[in-house]
Tab-separated table of C-alpha atoms and ligand atoms in Angstrom:
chain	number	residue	atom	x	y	z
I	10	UNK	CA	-29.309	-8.726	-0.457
I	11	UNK	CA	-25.483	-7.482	-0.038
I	12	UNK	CA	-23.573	-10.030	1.507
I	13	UNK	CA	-21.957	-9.163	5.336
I	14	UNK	CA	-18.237	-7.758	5.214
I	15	UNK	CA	-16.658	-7.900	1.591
I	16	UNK	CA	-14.135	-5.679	0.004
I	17	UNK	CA	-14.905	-4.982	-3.671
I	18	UNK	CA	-11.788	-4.427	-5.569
I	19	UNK	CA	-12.128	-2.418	-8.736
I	20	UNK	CA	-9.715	-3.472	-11.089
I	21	UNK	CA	-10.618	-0.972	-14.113
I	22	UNK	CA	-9.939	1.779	-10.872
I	23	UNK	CA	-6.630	-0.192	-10.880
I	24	UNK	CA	-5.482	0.095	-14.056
I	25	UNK	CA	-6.882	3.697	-14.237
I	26	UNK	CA	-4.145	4.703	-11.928
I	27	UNK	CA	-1.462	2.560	-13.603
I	28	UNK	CA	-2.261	4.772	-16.591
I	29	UNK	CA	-2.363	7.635	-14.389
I	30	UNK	CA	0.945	7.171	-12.938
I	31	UNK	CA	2.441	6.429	-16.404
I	32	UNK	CA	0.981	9.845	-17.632
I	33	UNK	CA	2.599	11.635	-14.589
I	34	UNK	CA	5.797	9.783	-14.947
I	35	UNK	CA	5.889	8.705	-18.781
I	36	UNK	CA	9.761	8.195	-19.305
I	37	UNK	CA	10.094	6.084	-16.733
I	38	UNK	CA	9.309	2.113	-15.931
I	39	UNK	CA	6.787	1.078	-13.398
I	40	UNK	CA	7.308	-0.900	-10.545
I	41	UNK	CA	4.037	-1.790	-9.213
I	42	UNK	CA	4.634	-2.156	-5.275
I	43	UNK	CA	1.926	-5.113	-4.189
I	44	UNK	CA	3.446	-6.361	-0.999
I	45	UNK	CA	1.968	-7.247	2.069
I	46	UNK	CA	-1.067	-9.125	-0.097
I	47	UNK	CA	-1.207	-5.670	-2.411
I	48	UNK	CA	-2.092	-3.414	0.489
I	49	UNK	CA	-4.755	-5.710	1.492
I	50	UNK	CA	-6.277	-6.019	-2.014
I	51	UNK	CA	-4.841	-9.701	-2.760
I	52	UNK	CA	-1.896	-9.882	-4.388
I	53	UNK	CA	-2.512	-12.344	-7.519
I	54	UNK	CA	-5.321	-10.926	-8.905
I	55	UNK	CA	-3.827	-7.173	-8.411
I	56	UNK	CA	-0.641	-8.374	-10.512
I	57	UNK	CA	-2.902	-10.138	-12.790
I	58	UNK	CA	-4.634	-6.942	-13.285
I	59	UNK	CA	-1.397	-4.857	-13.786
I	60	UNK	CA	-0.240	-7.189	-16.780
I	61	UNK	CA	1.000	-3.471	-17.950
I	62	UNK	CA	3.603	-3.024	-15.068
I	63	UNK	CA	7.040	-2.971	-15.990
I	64	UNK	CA	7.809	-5.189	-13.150
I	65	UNK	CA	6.836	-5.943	-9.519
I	66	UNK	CA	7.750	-4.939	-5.793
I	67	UNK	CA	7.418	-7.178	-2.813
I	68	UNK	CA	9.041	-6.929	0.572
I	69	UNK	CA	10.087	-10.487	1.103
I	70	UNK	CA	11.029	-13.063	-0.764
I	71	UNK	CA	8.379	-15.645	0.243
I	72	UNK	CA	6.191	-12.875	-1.803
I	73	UNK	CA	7.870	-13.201	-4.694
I	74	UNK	CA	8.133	-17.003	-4.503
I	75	UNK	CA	3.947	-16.886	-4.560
I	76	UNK	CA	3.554	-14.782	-7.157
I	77	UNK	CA	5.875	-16.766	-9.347
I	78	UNK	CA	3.606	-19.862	-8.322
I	79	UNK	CA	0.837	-18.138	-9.464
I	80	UNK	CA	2.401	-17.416	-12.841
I	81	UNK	CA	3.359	-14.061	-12.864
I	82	UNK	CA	6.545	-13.644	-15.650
I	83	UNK	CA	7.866	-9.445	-14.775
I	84	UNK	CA	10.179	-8.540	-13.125
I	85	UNK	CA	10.045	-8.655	-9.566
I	86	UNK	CA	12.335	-6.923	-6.744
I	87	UNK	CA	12.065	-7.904	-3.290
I	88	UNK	CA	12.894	-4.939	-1.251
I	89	UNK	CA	14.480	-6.545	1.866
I	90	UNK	CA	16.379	-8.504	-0.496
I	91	UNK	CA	17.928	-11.617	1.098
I	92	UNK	CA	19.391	-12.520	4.669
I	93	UNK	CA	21.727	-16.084	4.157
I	94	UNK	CA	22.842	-18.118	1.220
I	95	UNK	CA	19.514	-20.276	1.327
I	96	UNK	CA	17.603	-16.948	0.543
I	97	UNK	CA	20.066	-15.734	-1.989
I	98	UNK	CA	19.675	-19.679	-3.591
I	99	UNK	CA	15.647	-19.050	-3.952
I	100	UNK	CA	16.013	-15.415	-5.917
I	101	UNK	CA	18.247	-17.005	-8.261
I	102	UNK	CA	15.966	-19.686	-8.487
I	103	UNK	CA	12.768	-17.510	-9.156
I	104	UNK	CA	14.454	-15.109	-10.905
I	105	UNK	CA	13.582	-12.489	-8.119
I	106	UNK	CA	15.741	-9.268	-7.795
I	107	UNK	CA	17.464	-8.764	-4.499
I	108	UNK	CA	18.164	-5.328	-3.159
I	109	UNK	CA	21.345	-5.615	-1.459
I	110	UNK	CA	21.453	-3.139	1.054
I	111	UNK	CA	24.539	-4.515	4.062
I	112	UNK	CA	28.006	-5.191	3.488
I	113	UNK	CA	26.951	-8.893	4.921
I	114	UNK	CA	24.524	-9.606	1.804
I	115	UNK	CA	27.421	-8.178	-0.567
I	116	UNK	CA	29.908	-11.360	1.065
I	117	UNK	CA	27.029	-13.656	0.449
I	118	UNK	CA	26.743	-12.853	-3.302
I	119	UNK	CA	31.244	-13.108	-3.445
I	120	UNK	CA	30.981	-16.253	-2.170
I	121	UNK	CA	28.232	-17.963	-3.609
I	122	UNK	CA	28.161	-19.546	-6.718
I	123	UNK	CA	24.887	-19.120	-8.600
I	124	UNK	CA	24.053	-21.072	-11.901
I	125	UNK	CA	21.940	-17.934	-12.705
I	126	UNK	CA	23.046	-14.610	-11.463
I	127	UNK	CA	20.718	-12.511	-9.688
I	128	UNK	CA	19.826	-8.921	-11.261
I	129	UNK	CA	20.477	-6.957	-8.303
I	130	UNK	CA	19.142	-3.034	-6.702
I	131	UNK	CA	22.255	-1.440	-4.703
I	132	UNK	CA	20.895	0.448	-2.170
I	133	UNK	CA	21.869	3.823	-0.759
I	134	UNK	CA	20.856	5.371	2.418
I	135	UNK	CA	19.899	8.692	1.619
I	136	UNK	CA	19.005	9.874	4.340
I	137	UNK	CA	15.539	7.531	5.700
I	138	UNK	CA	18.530	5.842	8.114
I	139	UNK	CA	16.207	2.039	7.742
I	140	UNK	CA	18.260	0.422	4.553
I	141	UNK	CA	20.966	1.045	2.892
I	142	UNK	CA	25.094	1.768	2.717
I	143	UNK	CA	25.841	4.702	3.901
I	144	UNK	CA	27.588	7.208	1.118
I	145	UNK	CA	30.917	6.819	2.363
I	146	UNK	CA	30.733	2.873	1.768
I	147	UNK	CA	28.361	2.869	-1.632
I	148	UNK	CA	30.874	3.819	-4.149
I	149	UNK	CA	33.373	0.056	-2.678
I	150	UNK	CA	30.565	-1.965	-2.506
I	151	UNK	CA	29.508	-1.290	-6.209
I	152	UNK	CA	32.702	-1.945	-6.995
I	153	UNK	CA	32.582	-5.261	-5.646
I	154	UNK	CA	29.333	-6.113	-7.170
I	155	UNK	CA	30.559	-5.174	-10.274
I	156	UNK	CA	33.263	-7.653	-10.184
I	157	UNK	CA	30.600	-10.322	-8.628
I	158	UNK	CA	30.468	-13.354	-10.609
I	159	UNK	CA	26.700	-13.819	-9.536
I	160	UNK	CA	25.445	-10.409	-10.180
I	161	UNK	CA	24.023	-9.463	-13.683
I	162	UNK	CA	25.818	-6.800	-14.618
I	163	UNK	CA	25.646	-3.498	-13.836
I	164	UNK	CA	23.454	-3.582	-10.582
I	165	UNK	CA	20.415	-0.986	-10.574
I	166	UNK	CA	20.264	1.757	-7.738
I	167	UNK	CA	17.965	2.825	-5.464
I	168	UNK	CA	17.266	4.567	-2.433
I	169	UNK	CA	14.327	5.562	-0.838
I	170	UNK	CA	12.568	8.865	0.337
I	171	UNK	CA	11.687	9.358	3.981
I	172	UNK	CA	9.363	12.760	3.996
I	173	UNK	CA	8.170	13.227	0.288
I	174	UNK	CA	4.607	13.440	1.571
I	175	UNK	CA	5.736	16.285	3.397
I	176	UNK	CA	5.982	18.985	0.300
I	177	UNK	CA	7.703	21.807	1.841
I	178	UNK	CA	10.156	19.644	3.990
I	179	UNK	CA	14.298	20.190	2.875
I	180	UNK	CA	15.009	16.431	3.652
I	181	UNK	CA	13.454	15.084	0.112
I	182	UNK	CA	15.953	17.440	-1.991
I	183	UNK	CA	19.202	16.971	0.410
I	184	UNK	CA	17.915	12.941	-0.389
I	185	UNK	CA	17.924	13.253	-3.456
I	186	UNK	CA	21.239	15.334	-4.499
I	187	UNK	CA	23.259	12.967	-2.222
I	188	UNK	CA	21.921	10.159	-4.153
I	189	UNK	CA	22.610	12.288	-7.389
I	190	UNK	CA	25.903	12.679	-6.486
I	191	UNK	CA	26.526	9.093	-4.934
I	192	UNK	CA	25.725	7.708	-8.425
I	193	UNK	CA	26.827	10.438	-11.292
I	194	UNK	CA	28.594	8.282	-13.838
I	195	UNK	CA	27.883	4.782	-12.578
I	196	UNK	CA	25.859	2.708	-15.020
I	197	UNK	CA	22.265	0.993	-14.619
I	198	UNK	CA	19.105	1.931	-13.781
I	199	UNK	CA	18.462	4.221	-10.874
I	200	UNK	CA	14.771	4.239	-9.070
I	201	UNK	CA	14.053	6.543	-6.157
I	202	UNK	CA	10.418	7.632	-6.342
I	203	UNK	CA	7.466	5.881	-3.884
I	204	UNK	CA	3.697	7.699	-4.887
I	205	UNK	CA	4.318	10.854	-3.496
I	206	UNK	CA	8.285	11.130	-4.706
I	207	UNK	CA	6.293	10.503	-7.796
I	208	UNK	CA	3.470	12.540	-7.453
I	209	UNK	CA	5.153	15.969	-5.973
I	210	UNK	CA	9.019	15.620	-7.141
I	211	UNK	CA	9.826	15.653	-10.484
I	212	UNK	CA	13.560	15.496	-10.115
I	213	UNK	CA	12.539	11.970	-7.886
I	214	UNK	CA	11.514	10.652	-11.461
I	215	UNK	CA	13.883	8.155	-12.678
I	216	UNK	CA	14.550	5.544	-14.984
I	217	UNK	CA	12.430	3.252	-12.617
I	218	UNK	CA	9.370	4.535	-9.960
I	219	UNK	CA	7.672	2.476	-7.592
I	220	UNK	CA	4.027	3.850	-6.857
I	221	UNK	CA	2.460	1.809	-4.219
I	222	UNK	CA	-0.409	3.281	-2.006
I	223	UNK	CA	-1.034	5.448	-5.345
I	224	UNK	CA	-2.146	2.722	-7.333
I	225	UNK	CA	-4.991	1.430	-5.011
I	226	UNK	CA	-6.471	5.131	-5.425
I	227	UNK	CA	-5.165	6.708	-2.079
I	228	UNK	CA	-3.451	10.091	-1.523
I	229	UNK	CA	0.231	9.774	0.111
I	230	UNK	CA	0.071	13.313	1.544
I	231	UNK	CA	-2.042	14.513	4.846
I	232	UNK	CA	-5.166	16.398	4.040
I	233	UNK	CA	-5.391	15.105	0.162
I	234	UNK	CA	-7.577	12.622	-1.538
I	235	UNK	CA	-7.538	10.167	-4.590
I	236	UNK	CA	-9.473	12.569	-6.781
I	237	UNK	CA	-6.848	15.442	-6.026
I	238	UNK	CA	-4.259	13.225	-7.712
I	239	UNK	CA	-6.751	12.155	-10.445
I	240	UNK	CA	-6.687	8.596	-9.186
I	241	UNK	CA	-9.614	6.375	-7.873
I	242	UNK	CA	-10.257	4.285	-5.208
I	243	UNK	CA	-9.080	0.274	-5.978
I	244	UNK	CA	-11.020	-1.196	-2.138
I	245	UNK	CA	-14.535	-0.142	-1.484
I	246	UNK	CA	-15.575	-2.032	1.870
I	247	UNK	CA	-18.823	-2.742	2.518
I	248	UNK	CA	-21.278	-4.918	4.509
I	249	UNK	CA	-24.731	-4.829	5.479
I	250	UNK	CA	-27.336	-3.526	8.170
I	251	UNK	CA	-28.558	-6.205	10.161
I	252	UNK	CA	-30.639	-4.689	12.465
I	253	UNK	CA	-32.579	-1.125	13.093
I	254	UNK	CA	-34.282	-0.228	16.339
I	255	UNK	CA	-35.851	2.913	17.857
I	256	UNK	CA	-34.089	4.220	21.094
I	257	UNK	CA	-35.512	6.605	23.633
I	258	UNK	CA	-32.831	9.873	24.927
I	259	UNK	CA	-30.459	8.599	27.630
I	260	UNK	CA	-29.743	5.153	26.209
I	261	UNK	CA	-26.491	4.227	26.533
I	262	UNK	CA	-24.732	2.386	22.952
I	263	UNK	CA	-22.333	-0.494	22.965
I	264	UNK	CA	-19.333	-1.220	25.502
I	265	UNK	CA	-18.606	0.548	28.238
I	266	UNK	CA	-22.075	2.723	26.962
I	267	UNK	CA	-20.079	5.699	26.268
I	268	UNK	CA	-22.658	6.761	23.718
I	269	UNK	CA	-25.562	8.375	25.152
I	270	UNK	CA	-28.829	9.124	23.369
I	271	UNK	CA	-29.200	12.644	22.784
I	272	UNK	CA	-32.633	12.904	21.307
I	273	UNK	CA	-34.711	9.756	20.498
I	274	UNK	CA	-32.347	7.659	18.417
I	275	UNK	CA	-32.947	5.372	15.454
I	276	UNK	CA	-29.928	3.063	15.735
I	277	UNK	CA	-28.643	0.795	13.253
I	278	UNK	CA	-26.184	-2.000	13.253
I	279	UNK	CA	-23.945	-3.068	10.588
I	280	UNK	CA	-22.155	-6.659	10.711
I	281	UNK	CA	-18.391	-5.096	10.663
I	282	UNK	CA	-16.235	-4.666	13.487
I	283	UNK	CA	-12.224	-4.649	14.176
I	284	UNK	CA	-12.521	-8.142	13.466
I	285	UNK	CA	-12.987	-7.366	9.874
I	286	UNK	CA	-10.067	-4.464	9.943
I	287	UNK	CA	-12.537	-1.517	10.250
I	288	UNK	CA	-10.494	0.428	13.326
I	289	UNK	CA	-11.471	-0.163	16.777
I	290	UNK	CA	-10.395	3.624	17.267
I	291	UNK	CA	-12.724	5.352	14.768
I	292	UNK	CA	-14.722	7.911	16.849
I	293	UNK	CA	-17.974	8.450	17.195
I	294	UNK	CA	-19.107	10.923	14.073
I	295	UNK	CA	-16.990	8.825	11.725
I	296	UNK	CA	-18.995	8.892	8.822
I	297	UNK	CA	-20.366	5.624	7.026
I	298	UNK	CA	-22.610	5.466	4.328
I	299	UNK	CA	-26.160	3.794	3.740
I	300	UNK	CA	-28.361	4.282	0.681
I	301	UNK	CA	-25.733	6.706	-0.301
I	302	UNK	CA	-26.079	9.219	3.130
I	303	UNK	CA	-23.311	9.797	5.401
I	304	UNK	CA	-24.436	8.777	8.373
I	305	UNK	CA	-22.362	9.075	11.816
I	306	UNK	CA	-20.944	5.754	13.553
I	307	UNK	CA	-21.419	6.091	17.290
I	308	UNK	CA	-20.516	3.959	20.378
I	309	UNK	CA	-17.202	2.134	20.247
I	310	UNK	CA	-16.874	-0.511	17.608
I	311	UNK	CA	-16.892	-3.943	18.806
I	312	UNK	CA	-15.223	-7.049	16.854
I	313	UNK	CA	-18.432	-7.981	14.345
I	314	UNK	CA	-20.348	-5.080	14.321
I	315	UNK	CA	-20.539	-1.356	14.287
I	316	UNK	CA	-23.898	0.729	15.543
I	317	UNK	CA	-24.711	3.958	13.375
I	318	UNK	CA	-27.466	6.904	14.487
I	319	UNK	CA	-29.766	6.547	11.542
I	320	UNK	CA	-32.137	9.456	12.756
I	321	UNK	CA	-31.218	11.345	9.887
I	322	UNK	CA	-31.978	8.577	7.936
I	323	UNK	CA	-35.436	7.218	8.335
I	324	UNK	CA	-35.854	5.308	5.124
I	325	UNK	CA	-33.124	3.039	6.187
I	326	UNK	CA	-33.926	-0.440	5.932
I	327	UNK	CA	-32.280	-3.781	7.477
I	328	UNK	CA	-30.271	-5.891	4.451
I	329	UNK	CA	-29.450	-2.183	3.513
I	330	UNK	CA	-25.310	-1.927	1.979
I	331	UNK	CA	-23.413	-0.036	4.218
I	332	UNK	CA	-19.657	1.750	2.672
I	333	UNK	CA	-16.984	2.138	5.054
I	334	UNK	CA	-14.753	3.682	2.898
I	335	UNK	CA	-13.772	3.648	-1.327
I	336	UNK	CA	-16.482	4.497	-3.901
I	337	UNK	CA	-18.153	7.677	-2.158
I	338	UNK	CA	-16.320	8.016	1.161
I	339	UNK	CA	-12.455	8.266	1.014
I	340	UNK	CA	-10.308	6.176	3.076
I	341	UNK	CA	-8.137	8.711	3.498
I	342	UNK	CA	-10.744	10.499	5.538
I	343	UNK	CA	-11.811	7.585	7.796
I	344	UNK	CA	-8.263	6.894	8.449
I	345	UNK	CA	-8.378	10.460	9.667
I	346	UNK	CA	-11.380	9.942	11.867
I	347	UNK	CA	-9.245	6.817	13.474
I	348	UNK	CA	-5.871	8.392	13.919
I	349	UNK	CA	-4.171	6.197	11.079
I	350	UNK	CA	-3.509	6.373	7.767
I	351	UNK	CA	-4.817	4.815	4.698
I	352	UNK	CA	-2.043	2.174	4.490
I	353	UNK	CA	-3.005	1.095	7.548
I	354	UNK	CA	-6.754	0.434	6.724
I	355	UNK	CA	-5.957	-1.097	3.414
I	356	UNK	CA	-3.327	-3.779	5.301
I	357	UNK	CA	-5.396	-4.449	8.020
I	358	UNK	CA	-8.410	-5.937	6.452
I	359	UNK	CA	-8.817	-9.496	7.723
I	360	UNK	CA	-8.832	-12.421	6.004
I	361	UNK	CA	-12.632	-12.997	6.909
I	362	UNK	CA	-13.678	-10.062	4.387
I	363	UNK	CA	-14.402	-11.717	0.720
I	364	UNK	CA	-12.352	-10.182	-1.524
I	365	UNK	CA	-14.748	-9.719	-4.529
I	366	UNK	CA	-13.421	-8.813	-7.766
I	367	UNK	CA	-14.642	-6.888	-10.009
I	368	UNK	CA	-16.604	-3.111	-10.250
I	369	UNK	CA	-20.579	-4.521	-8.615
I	370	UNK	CA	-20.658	-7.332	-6.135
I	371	UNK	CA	-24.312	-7.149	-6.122
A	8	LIG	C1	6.448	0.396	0.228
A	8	LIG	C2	7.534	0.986	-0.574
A	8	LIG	C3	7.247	1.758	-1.713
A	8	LIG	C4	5.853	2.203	-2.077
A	8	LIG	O1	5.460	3.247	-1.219
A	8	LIG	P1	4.080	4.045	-1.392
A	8	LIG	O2	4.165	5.131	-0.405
A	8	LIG	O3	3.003	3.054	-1.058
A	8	LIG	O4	4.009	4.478	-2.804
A	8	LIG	C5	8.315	2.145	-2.503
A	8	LIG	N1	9.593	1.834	-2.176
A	8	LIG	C6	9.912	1.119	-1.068
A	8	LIG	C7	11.322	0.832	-0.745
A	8	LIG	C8	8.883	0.694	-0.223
A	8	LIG	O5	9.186	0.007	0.886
């Protein structure tokens, strides 16, 4: 019998789409992005799995500090970089690679005095207006980290794209010739391409990309999905039917009984709800799968369980695996059914769910 709410994670999937992404972008390094836990996928065993990365990408530094504890010897930038001395003390300590994006994280680095020296990413605003010096200040402030005592010379650059998912949208080409010219003729490494920079910009292609959502198998752009981009899905989430029962017309499903019976109903219920991550928003006529047949979900989901109209699918059985999304049903198309998107699915799947590694939990 399938256990209740587990998230298989597929790491041959995983390390399809590494190879995918170095096919699409084979002169450059990788930079595997895994924070917030790897999109939900769990962190260690993801990097573990991506032994072929060129290096790593978390957002924070206590990310970084974990995977070092876990053993993990790349490279690894952390993209907020640090905000005091005490931060800037535990990336040289780690060996983790600020990005330094304020003129207040530059004065920490002058005036610290660092037994190691951190490799560092000099950010430029190109245009996303979150991090980043502005293109009037760039040019001084690699200056100064280029006379830095405690930077390892010369400091890599990056900026970041704000609309490449959007492929007919100006703003990813005005990004990326300011950048172009904000850095002809400076040394080290420059890195400007997320999945879709990577997947829909050539001239985003650098020395250094940094897929994220891309290598768990999901589609950055609206209206696309993992097998368009020749990638597969890293999460399938799945639990179990735990109960089926025959309704007559005119029942009413669930809280606030907003799902009516049309026709006599056989109903099932699966043990997942928003306490698991599945969205508390997905409409009724989202589909989820059992014995490999879409099936709709109806009725509002509730924190442990979820109610599906199996009329359409008599042979349905309880202790039945149900799919919420990966192998067979996109994510990216439930997120569209719950007015999100994938990332958001992916992150938001609780700590409750077993992460199960490996391509058959059964
Ligand atoms: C999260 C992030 C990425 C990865 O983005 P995807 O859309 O998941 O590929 C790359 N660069 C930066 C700065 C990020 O914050």
């Amino acid at each position: 019998m399938p256990p209740a709410a587990h998230a298989q994670i597929d790491l041959e999937a995983l390390t399809h789409n590494l190879g995918r992404i170095r096919s699409l972008a084979p002169n450059s390094n990788i930079m595997a992005v895994i924070k917030a836990n790897a999109y939900g996928h769990g962190a260690i065993p993801v990097a573990r799995a991506l032994a072929a990365a060129d290096a790593f990408a978390v957002a924070r530094v206590d990310e970084g500090i974990a995977l070092r504890e876990a053993g993990i010897r790349q490279r690894i930038t952390v993209l907020q970089g640090f905000l005091g001395a005490e931060e800037l003390m535990l990336h040289s300590h780690y060996d983790l690679e600020p990005v330094v994006h304020s003129a207040k994280q530059t004065e920490i680095l002058e005036s610290a005095n660092l037994d190691n020296p951190v490799t560092v990413w000099l950010k430029l605003d190109s245009g996303m207006h979150r991090l980043g010096f502005a293109a009037e200040e760039f040019v001084a402030c690699h200056d100064r980290l280029c006379r830095c005592r405690s930077v390892c010379q010369p400091p890599f650059l990056i900026t970041h794209l704000a609309n490449a998912d959007e492929l007919d949208d100006p703003v990813t080409e005005r990004q990326l010739d300011l950048f172009g010219t904000q850095v002809a003729g400076l040394p080290g490494g420059r890195s400007i391409a997320n999945s879709a920079g990577l997947l829909a910009w050539e001239n985003a292609l650098a020395e250094w990309v940094r897929p994220g959502i891309a290598l768990y198998g999901v589609s950055p752009f609206p209206n696309r999905t993992a097998a368009d981009e020749g990638l597969k899905p890293v999460m399938t989430l799945r639990t179990r039917l735990i109960a089926i029962k025959q309704l007559k017309a005119g029942a009413a499903v669930g809280y606030g009984g907003d799902w009516v019976c049309n026709r006599p109903t056989l109903l099932g219920i699966a043990a997942i709800g928003y306490g698991d991550g599945y969205p508390r928003h997905a409409r009724s006529g989202t589909p989820v799968l059992v014995r490999g047949q879409r099936v709709p979900l109806v009725g509002r989901v509730s924190m442990d369980m979820i109610t599906l109209d199996l009329t359409d699918c008599q042979q349905a059985e309880v202790g039945d695996a149900v799919t919420l999304w990966g192998e067979g049903l996109p994510v990216e198309e439930i997120a569209r059914h719950a007015d999100t998107i994938p990332y958001v699915l992916l992150c938001n799947v609780t700590p409750r769910v077993k992460r199960v590694v490996g391509r058959r939990p059964e």
